[in-house]
Amino acid sequence: MIVKPRRIVTGIDEEGNSIIQSNKVLDPSIELGDNAFIELWQTDNEALDRKNFKEASNAEVKLSPERDGTKIRYFQLPPIDKDITTEEMESFYSLAFETINASHERTNITKHPGMHLTNSIDYIVLLKGKVRLILDNDEISLNPLDVVIQRGTSHAWSVIGSEPALLLAVLIDKRFSN
């Protein structure tokens, strides 16, 4: 089952007092079987207008934030069927990255078809399930409440076990010196 989080957005009224501008349950922005992206919020490089509420969760889904922007999202990963062929797995990941406008961010797919690289620093919390973080030269298993500081490096995620994994990610556009 795909998670549908409740999101509360604050702002200010005409007198400058803090108020709740939005309080709603969000549907997934993208679903591919048990794989889902739920875009909670995003910012760009414009000044923030706290008085006027503009829905920021239903824009076009892209893996990376806009230049000088941020994103916060839930993403749910399904377990991979043990009987899936290499070709079927590549086809799944190819479609998944195309769906989130990120085909150009795929890297080192011979290591894992989900390998990708973004120009962002990402703070990722595993909320439910178990996953393996796959890097070019390392791998590590993660348990609930483990936090990954993903600093613009090539990586992929793989579910451990038979249950989907739920992660929360904050992505911040970043330029790197190397």
PDB file of C-alpha atoms in Angstrom:
ATOM      1  CA  MET A   1       0.000   0.000   0.000  1.00  0.00           C
ATOM      2  CA  ILE A   2       1.279   3.460  -0.904  1.00  0.00           C
ATOM      3  CA  VAL A   3       1.587   5.975   1.937  1.00  0.00           C
ATOM      4  CA  LYS A   4      -0.537   9.127   1.693  1.00  0.00           C
ATOM      5  CA  PRO A   5       1.017  11.679   4.066  1.00  0.00           C
ATOM      6  CA  ARG A   6      -0.764  14.632   5.609  1.00  0.00           C
ATOM      7  CA  ARG A   7       1.025  17.905   4.863  1.00  0.00           C
ATOM      8  CA  ILE A   8       0.500  21.157   6.765  1.00  0.00           C
ATOM      9  CA  VAL A   9       1.816  24.420   5.288  1.00  0.00           C
ATOM     10  CA  THR A  10       2.088  27.608   7.335  1.00  0.00           C
ATOM     11  CA  GLY A  11       2.209  31.221   6.219  1.00  0.00           C
ATOM     12  CA  ILE A  12       1.136  34.648   7.400  1.00  0.00           C
ATOM     13  CA  ASP A  13      -2.089  36.629   7.061  1.00  0.00           C
ATOM     14  CA  GLU A  14      -2.423  40.293   6.034  1.00  0.00           C
ATOM     15  CA  GLU A  15      -1.517  41.418   9.572  1.00  0.00           C
ATOM     16  CA  GLY A  16       1.621  39.262   9.651  1.00  0.00           C
ATOM     17  CA  ASN A  17       0.196  36.639  12.019  1.00  0.00           C
ATOM     18  CA  SER A  18       1.119  33.005  11.476  1.00  0.00           C
ATOM     19  CA  ILE A  19      -1.648  30.816  10.048  1.00  0.00           C
ATOM     20  CA  ILE A  20      -2.215  27.396   8.488  1.00  0.00           C
ATOM     21  CA  GLN A  21      -2.567  27.879   4.742  1.00  0.00           C
ATOM     22  CA  SER A  22      -2.967  24.233   3.773  1.00  0.00           C
ATOM     23  CA  ASN A  23      -3.813  21.026   5.614  1.00  0.00           C
ATOM     24  CA  LYS A  24      -4.365  18.051   3.349  1.00  0.00           C
ATOM     25  CA  VAL A  25      -3.503  14.467   2.580  1.00  0.00           C
ATOM     26  CA  LEU A  26      -1.386  14.152  -0.563  1.00  0.00           C
ATOM     27  CA  ASP A  27      -1.817  11.510  -3.209  1.00  0.00           C
ATOM     28  CA  PRO A  28       1.299  10.080  -4.837  1.00  0.00           C
ATOM     29  CA  SER A  29       2.691  12.284  -7.588  1.00  0.00           C
ATOM     30  CA  ILE A  30       3.847   9.180  -9.479  1.00  0.00           C
ATOM     31  CA  GLU A  31       3.069   5.496  -8.979  1.00  0.00           C
ATOM     32  CA  LEU A  32       4.755   2.601 -10.762  1.00  0.00           C
ATOM     33  CA  GLY A  33       3.391  -0.498  -9.048  1.00  0.00           C
ATOM     34  CA  ASP A  34       4.590  -0.303  -5.431  1.00  0.00           C
ATOM     35  CA  ASN A  35       7.146   2.347  -6.418  1.00  0.00           C
ATOM     36  CA  ALA A  36       5.949   5.884  -5.648  1.00  0.00           C
ATOM     37  CA  PHE A  37       7.073   9.495  -5.354  1.00  0.00           C
ATOM     38  CA  ILE A  38       5.068  11.803  -3.102  1.00  0.00           C
ATOM     39  CA  GLU A  39       6.260  15.361  -3.657  1.00  0.00           C
ATOM     40  CA  LEU A  40       5.631  17.272  -0.425  1.00  0.00           C
ATOM     41  CA  TRP A  41       7.084  20.669  -1.303  1.00  0.00           C
ATOM     42  CA  GLN A  42       9.685  22.390  -3.422  1.00  0.00           C
ATOM     43  CA  THR A  43      11.248  25.805  -3.674  1.00  0.00           C
ATOM     44  CA  ASP A  44      13.067  27.618  -6.436  1.00  0.00           C
ATOM     45  CA  ASN A  45      15.415  30.599  -6.359  1.00  0.00           C
ATOM     46  CA  GLU A  46      12.606  33.162  -6.027  1.00  0.00           C
ATOM     47  CA  ALA A  47      11.854  35.063  -2.805  1.00  0.00           C
ATOM     48  CA  LEU A  48       9.248  33.284  -0.678  1.00  0.00           C
ATOM     49  CA  ASP A  49       5.848  35.012  -0.443  1.00  0.00           C
ATOM     50  CA  ARG A  50       4.480  33.884   2.927  1.00  0.00           C
ATOM     51  CA  LYS A  51       1.077  35.566   2.424  1.00  0.00           C
ATOM     52  CA  ASN A  52       0.037  33.984  -0.842  1.00  0.00           C
ATOM     53  CA  PHE A  53      -0.225  30.213  -0.859  1.00  0.00           C
ATOM     54  CA  LYS A  54       0.842  28.555  -4.087  1.00  0.00           C
ATOM     55  CA  GLU A  55       0.648  24.761  -4.175  1.00  0.00           C
ATOM     56  CA  ALA A  56       4.175  23.475  -4.638  1.00  0.00           C
ATOM     57  CA  SER A  57       3.595  19.726  -4.530  1.00  0.00           C
ATOM     58  CA  ASN A  58       1.857  19.241  -7.872  1.00  0.00           C
ATOM     59  CA  ALA A  59       4.451  20.669 -10.234  1.00  0.00           C
ATOM     60  CA  GLU A  60       6.091  18.417 -12.814  1.00  0.00           C
ATOM     61  CA  VAL A  61       7.958  15.665 -10.986  1.00  0.00           C
ATOM     62  CA  LYS A  62      11.710  15.831 -11.483  1.00  0.00           C
ATOM     63  CA  LEU A  63      14.301  13.901  -9.525  1.00  0.00           C
ATOM     64  CA  SER A  64      16.522  16.931  -8.894  1.00  0.00           C
ATOM     65  CA  PRO A  65      15.605  20.321  -7.452  1.00  0.00           C
ATOM     66  CA  GLU A  66      15.671  23.433  -9.622  1.00  0.00           C
ATOM     67  CA  ARG A  67      18.824  25.580  -9.606  1.00  0.00           C
ATOM     68  CA  ASP A  68      19.215  27.003  -6.067  1.00  0.00           C
ATOM     69  CA  GLY A  69      16.035  25.140  -5.102  1.00  0.00           C
ATOM     70  CA  THR A  70      14.982  22.450  -2.661  1.00  0.00           C
ATOM     71  CA  LYS A  71      12.654  19.454  -2.622  1.00  0.00           C
ATOM     72  CA  ILE A  72      11.176  17.302   0.097  1.00  0.00           C
ATOM     73  CA  ARG A  73       9.567  14.013  -0.841  1.00  0.00           C
ATOM     74  CA  TYR A  74       8.628  10.604   0.355  1.00  0.00           C
ATOM     75  CA  PHE A  75       9.611   7.772  -1.910  1.00  0.00           C
ATOM     76  CA  GLN A  76       8.552   4.183  -1.632  1.00  0.00           C
ATOM     77  CA  LEU A  77      10.627   1.392  -3.126  1.00  0.00           C
ATOM     78  CA  PRO A  78       9.261  -2.073  -3.855  1.00  0.00           C
ATOM     79  CA  PRO A  79      11.124  -5.303  -3.261  1.00  0.00           C
ATOM     80  CA  ILE A  80      12.577  -6.686  -6.470  1.00  0.00           C
ATOM     81  CA  ASP A  81      11.139  -9.999  -7.643  1.00  0.00           C
ATOM     82  CA  LYS A  82      13.841 -12.679  -7.414  1.00  0.00           C
ATOM     83  CA  ASP A  83      12.775 -14.051 -10.802  1.00  0.00           C
ATOM     84  CA  ILE A  84      13.115 -10.740 -12.686  1.00  0.00           C
ATOM     85  CA  THR A  85      15.522 -10.846 -15.611  1.00  0.00           C
ATOM     86  CA  THR A  86      18.319  -8.339 -16.137  1.00  0.00           C
ATOM     87  CA  GLU A  87      16.450  -6.988 -19.174  1.00  0.00           C
ATOM     88  CA  GLU A  88      13.196  -6.568 -17.198  1.00  0.00           C
ATOM     89  CA  MET A  89      15.043  -4.799 -14.387  1.00  0.00           C
ATOM     90  CA  GLU A  90      16.745  -2.429 -16.846  1.00  0.00           C
ATOM     91  CA  SER A  91      13.401  -1.765 -18.522  1.00  0.00           C
ATOM     92  CA  PHE A  92      11.780  -0.968 -15.153  1.00  0.00           C
ATOM     93  CA  TYR A  93      14.529   1.455 -14.112  1.00  0.00           C
ATOM     94  CA  SER A  94      14.646   3.051 -17.550  1.00  0.00           C
ATOM     95  CA  LEU A  95      10.903   3.780 -17.351  1.00  0.00           C
ATOM     96  CA  ALA A  96      11.161   4.941 -13.732  1.00  0.00           C
ATOM     97  CA  PHE A  97      13.929   7.462 -14.471  1.00  0.00           C
ATOM     98  CA  GLU A  98      12.162   8.642 -17.629  1.00  0.00           C
ATOM     99  CA  THR A  99       8.962   9.178 -15.610  1.00  0.00           C
ATOM    100  CA  ILE A 100      10.772  11.467 -13.152  1.00  0.00           C
ATOM    101  CA  ASN A 101      12.604  13.352 -15.908  1.00  0.00           C
ATOM    102  CA  ALA A 102      15.961  11.914 -14.867  1.00  0.00           C
ATOM    103  CA  SER A 103      17.168   9.623 -17.657  1.00  0.00           C
ATOM    104  CA  HIS A 104      20.194  11.909 -18.063  1.00  0.00           C
ATOM    105  CA  GLU A 105      21.130  11.403 -14.377  1.00  0.00           C
ATOM    106  CA  ARG A 106      21.653   7.644 -14.658  1.00  0.00           C
ATOM    107  CA  THR A 107      25.276   6.517 -14.153  1.00  0.00           C
ATOM    108  CA  ASN A 108      27.203   3.255 -13.957  1.00  0.00           C
ATOM    109  CA  ILE A 109      24.129   1.146 -14.752  1.00  0.00           C
ATOM    110  CA  THR A 110      26.342  -1.909 -15.219  1.00  0.00           C
ATOM    111  CA  LYS A 111      26.808  -1.887 -11.416  1.00  0.00           C
ATOM    112  CA  HIS A 112      23.038  -1.489 -10.814  1.00  0.00           C
ATOM    113  CA  PRO A 113      20.339  -0.202 -13.211  1.00  0.00           C
ATOM    114  CA  GLY A 114      19.164   2.282 -10.568  1.00  0.00           C
ATOM    115  CA  MET A 115      22.524   4.062 -10.269  1.00  0.00           C
ATOM    116  CA  HIS A 116      22.154   7.822 -10.615  1.00  0.00           C
ATOM    117  CA  LEU A 117      23.863  11.088  -9.722  1.00  0.00           C
ATOM    118  CA  THR A 118      22.311  14.469  -8.945  1.00  0.00           C
ATOM    119  CA  ASN A 119      23.862  17.887  -8.369  1.00  0.00           C
ATOM    120  CA  SER A 120      22.392  18.112  -4.903  1.00  0.00           C
ATOM    121  CA  ILE A 121      23.100  17.320  -1.301  1.00  0.00           C
ATOM    122  CA  ASP A 122      20.398  14.981  -0.057  1.00  0.00           C
ATOM    123  CA  TYR A 123      19.371  14.136   3.499  1.00  0.00           C
ATOM    124  CA  ILE A 124      17.595  10.783   3.374  1.00  0.00           C
ATOM    125  CA  VAL A 125      15.912   9.012   6.296  1.00  0.00           C
ATOM    126  CA  LEU A 126      14.791   5.397   6.043  1.00  0.00           C
ATOM    127  CA  LEU A 127      11.423   5.322   7.803  1.00  0.00           C
ATOM    128  CA  LYS A 128      10.237   1.787   7.149  1.00  0.00           C
ATOM    129  CA  GLY A 129      11.731  -1.418   5.763  1.00  0.00           C
ATOM    130  CA  LYS A 130      15.344  -2.235   4.994  1.00  0.00           C
ATOM    131  CA  VAL A 131      17.433  -1.088   2.041  1.00  0.00           C
ATOM    132  CA  ARG A 132      20.916  -1.407   0.676  1.00  0.00           C
ATOM    133  CA  LEU A 133      22.684   1.780  -0.412  1.00  0.00           C
ATOM    134  CA  ILE A 134      24.816   0.905  -3.436  1.00  0.00           C
ATOM    135  CA  LEU A 135      27.780   3.123  -4.378  1.00  0.00           C
ATOM    136  CA  ASP A 136      30.459   2.699  -7.045  1.00  0.00           C
ATOM    137  CA  ASN A 137      32.904   1.018  -4.641  1.00  0.00           C
ATOM    138  CA  ASP A 138      30.857   0.413  -1.471  1.00  0.00           C
ATOM    139  CA  GLU A 139      27.543  -0.942  -0.232  1.00  0.00           C
ATOM    140  CA  ILE A 140      25.851  -0.685   3.160  1.00  0.00           C
ATOM    141  CA  SER A 141      22.609  -2.011   4.650  1.00  0.00           C
ATOM    142  CA  LEU A 142      20.261   0.489   6.274  1.00  0.00           C
ATOM    143  CA  ASN A 143      17.640   0.038   8.987  1.00  0.00           C
ATOM    144  CA  PRO A 144      14.739   2.302   9.980  1.00  0.00           C
ATOM    145  CA  LEU A 145      15.852   5.728  11.235  1.00  0.00           C
ATOM    146  CA  ASP A 146      19.275   5.470   9.599  1.00  0.00           C
ATOM    147  CA  VAL A 147      20.182   8.739   7.870  1.00  0.00           C
ATOM    148  CA  VAL A 148      22.235   9.058   4.687  1.00  0.00           C
ATOM    149  CA  ILE A 149      23.964  12.322   3.773  1.00  0.00           C
ATOM    150  CA  GLN A 150      24.188  11.865   0.014  1.00  0.00           C
ATOM    151  CA  ARG A 151      26.762  14.382  -1.247  1.00  0.00           C
ATOM    152  CA  GLY A 152      26.353  14.342  -5.008  1.00  0.00           C
ATOM    153  CA  THR A 153      27.682  10.822  -5.543  1.00  0.00           C
ATOM    154  CA  SER A 154      26.537   8.032  -7.825  1.00  0.00           C
ATOM    155  CA  HIS A 155      24.201   5.688  -5.943  1.00  0.00           C
ATOM    156  CA  ALA A 156      21.255   3.301  -6.076  1.00  0.00           C
ATOM    157  CA  TRP A 157      18.801   1.811  -3.595  1.00  0.00           C
ATOM    158  CA  SER A 158      17.780  -1.828  -3.314  1.00  0.00           C
ATOM    159  CA  VAL A 159      15.130  -3.181  -0.945  1.00  0.00           C
ATOM    160  CA  ILE A 160      16.210  -5.971   1.401  1.00  0.00           C
ATOM    161  CA  GLY A 161      13.435  -8.467   2.113  1.00  0.00           C
ATOM    162  CA  SER A 162       9.871  -8.747   0.862  1.00  0.00           C
ATOM    163  CA  GLU A 163       8.336  -5.500   2.168  1.00  0.00           C
ATOM    164  CA  PRO A 164       8.434  -2.086   0.456  1.00  0.00           C
ATOM    165  CA  ALA A 165      10.718   0.550   1.995  1.00  0.00           C
ATOM    166  CA  LEU A 166       9.611   4.111   2.769  1.00  0.00           C
ATOM    167  CA  LEU A 167      12.175   6.917   2.751  1.00  0.00           C
ATOM    168  CA  LEU A 168      11.999  10.674   3.295  1.00  0.00           C
ATOM    169  CA  ALA A 169      14.419  12.845   1.324  1.00  0.00           C
ATOM    170  CA  VAL A 170      15.325  16.522   1.423  1.00  0.00           C
ATOM    171  CA  LEU A 171      17.244  17.557  -1.712  1.00  0.00           C
ATOM    172  CA  ILE A 172      19.119  20.849  -1.911  1.00  0.00           C
ATOM    173  CA  ASP A 173      20.656  22.016  -5.186  1.00  0.00           C
ATOM    174  CA  LYS A 174      24.407  22.290  -4.779  1.00  0.00           C
ATOM    175  CA  ARG A 175      27.465  23.046  -6.861  1.00  0.00           C
ATOM    176  CA  PHE A 176      30.527  20.909  -6.140  1.00  0.00           C
ATOM    177  CA  SER A 177      34.204  21.831  -6.312  1.00  0.00           C
ATOM    178  CA  ASN A 178      35.268  18.344  -7.463  1.00  0.00           C
TER     179      ASN A 178
END
